[in-house]
Protein backbone atom coordinates (compact mmCIF):
# COMPACT_ATOMS: atom_id res chain seq x y z
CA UNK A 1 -82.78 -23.88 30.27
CA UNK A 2 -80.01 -22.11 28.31
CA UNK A 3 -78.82 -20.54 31.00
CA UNK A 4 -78.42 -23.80 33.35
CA UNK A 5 -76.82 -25.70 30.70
CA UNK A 6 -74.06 -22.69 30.59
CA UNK A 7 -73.88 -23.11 33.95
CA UNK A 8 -73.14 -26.55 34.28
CA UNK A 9 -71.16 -25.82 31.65
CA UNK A 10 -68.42 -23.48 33.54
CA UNK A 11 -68.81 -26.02 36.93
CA UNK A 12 -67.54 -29.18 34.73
CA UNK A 13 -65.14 -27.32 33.35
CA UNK A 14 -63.86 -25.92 36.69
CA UNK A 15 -64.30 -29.12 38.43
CA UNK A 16 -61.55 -30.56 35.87
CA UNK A 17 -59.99 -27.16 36.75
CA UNK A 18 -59.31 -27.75 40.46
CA UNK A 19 -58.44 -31.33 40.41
CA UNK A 20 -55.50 -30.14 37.39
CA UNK A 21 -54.40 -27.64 39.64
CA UNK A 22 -54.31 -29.98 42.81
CA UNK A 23 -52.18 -32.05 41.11
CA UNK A 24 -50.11 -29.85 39.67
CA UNK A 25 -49.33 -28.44 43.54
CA UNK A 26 -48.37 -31.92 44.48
CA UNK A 27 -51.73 -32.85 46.19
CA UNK A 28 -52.59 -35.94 44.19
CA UNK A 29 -55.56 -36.06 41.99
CA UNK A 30 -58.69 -35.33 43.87
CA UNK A 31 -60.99 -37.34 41.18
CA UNK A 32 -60.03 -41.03 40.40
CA UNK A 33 -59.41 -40.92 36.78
CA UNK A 34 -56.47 -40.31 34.72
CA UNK A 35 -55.86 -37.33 32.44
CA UNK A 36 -57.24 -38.58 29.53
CA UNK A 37 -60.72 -39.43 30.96
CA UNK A 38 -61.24 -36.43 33.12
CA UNK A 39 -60.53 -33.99 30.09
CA UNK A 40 -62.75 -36.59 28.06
CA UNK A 41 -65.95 -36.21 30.87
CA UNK A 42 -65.19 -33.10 32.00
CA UNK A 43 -64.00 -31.06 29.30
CA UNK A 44 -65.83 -32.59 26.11
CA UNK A 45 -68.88 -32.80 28.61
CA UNK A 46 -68.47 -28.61 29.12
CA UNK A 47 -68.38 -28.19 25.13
CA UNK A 48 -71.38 -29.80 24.53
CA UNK A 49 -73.22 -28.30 27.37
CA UNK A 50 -71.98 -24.81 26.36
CA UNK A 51 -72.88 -25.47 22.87
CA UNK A 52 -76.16 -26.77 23.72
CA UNK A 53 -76.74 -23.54 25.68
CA UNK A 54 -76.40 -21.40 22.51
CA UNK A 55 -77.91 -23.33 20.09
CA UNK A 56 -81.45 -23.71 23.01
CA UNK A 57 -80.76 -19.94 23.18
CA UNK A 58 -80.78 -19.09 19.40
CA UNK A 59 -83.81 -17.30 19.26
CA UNK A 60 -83.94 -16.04 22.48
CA UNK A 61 -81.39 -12.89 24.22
CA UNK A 62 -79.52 -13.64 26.88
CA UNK A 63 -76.77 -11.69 27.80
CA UNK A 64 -75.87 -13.64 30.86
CA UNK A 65 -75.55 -17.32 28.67
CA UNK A 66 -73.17 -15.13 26.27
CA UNK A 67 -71.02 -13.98 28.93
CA UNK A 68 -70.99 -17.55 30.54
CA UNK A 69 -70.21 -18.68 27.16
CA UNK A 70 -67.13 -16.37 26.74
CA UNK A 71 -65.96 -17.12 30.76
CA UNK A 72 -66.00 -20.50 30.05
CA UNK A 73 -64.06 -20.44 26.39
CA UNK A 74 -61.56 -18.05 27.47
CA UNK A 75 -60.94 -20.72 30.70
CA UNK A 76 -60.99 -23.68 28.01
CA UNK A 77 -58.05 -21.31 25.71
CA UNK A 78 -56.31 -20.50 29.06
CA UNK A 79 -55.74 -24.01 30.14
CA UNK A 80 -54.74 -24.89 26.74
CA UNK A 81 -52.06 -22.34 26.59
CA UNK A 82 -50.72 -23.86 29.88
CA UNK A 83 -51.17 -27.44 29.27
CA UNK A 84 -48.64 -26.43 26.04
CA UNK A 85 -46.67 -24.73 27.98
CA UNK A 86 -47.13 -21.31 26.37
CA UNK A 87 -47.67 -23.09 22.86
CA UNK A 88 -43.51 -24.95 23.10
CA UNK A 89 -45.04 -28.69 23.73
CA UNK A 90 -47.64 -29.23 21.04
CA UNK A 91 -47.07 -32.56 20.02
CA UNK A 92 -49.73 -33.26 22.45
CA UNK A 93 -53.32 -32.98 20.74
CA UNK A 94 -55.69 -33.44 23.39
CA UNK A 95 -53.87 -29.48 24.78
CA UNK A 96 -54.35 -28.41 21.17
CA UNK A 97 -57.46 -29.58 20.44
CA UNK A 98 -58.78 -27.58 23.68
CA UNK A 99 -57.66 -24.29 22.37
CA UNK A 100 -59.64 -24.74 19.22
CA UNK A 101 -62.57 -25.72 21.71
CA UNK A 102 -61.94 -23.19 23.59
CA UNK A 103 -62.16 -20.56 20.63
CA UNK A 104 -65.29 -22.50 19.28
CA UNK A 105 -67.18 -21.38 22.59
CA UNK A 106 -66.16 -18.10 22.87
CA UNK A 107 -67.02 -17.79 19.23
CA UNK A 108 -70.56 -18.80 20.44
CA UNK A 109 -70.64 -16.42 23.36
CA UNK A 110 -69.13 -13.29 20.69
CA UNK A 111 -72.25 -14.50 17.88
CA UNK A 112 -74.67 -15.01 21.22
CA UNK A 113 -73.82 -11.10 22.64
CA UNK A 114 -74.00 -9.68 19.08
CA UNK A 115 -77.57 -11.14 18.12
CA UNK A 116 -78.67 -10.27 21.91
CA UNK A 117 -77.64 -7.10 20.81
CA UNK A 118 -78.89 -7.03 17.14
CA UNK A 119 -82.38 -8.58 19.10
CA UNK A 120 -82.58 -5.39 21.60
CA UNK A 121 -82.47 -2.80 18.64
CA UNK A 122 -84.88 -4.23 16.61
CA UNK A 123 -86.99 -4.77 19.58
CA UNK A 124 -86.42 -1.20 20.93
CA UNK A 125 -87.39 0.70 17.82
């Protein structure tokens, strides 16, 4: 279950990816909503389905949720740093508030590999 809500996770959050990134090349946006409610959807919709993921992994190791967790943070922290344009335009707070995101989830996916981890020793012994 963990591992399909990390998943979806990463595809919301590339979906949003792909229709930035077709309008940024001058293609028009591919989904019919404005800014605003696509990073509402698709991006508040991939934090709580990556959180989710960790917290319905707690107790269990997974190695592949944790590195779904950090792909999909560091993606989150990339798209912040360009929607700010390298951190110069940060009067906007939706961009800012997506880098802290961002860090929160691959803060998840860092705590998530190092209990997998602490899990595996204890486990091995």
């Amino acid at each position: 279950m963990a591992k399909a809500l990390a998943i979806a996770a990463l595809i919301l959050f590339l979906i949003s990816g792909v229709d930035v990134a077709t309008n940024a090349a001058g293609g028009g946006d591919s989904l019919p909503l404005s800014s605003m409610v696509r990073g509402m959807i698709f991006g508040f919709g991939a934090v709580a389905l990556a959180t989710a993921a960790f917290f319905v992994s707690v107790k269990r190791g997974s190695i592949l949720v944790s590195i779904l967790l950090i792909v999909t943070g560091t993606l989150m922290v990339i798209a912040g740093v360009v929607s700010t344009r390298g951190l110069t335009l940060i009067w906007f707070p939706g961009s800012i508030i997506f880098l802290f995101l961002g860090f929160w989830i691959i803060a998840l996916g860092i705590v998530k590999n190092v209990r997998t981890r602490h899990q595996r020793i204890i486990f091995s012994r």
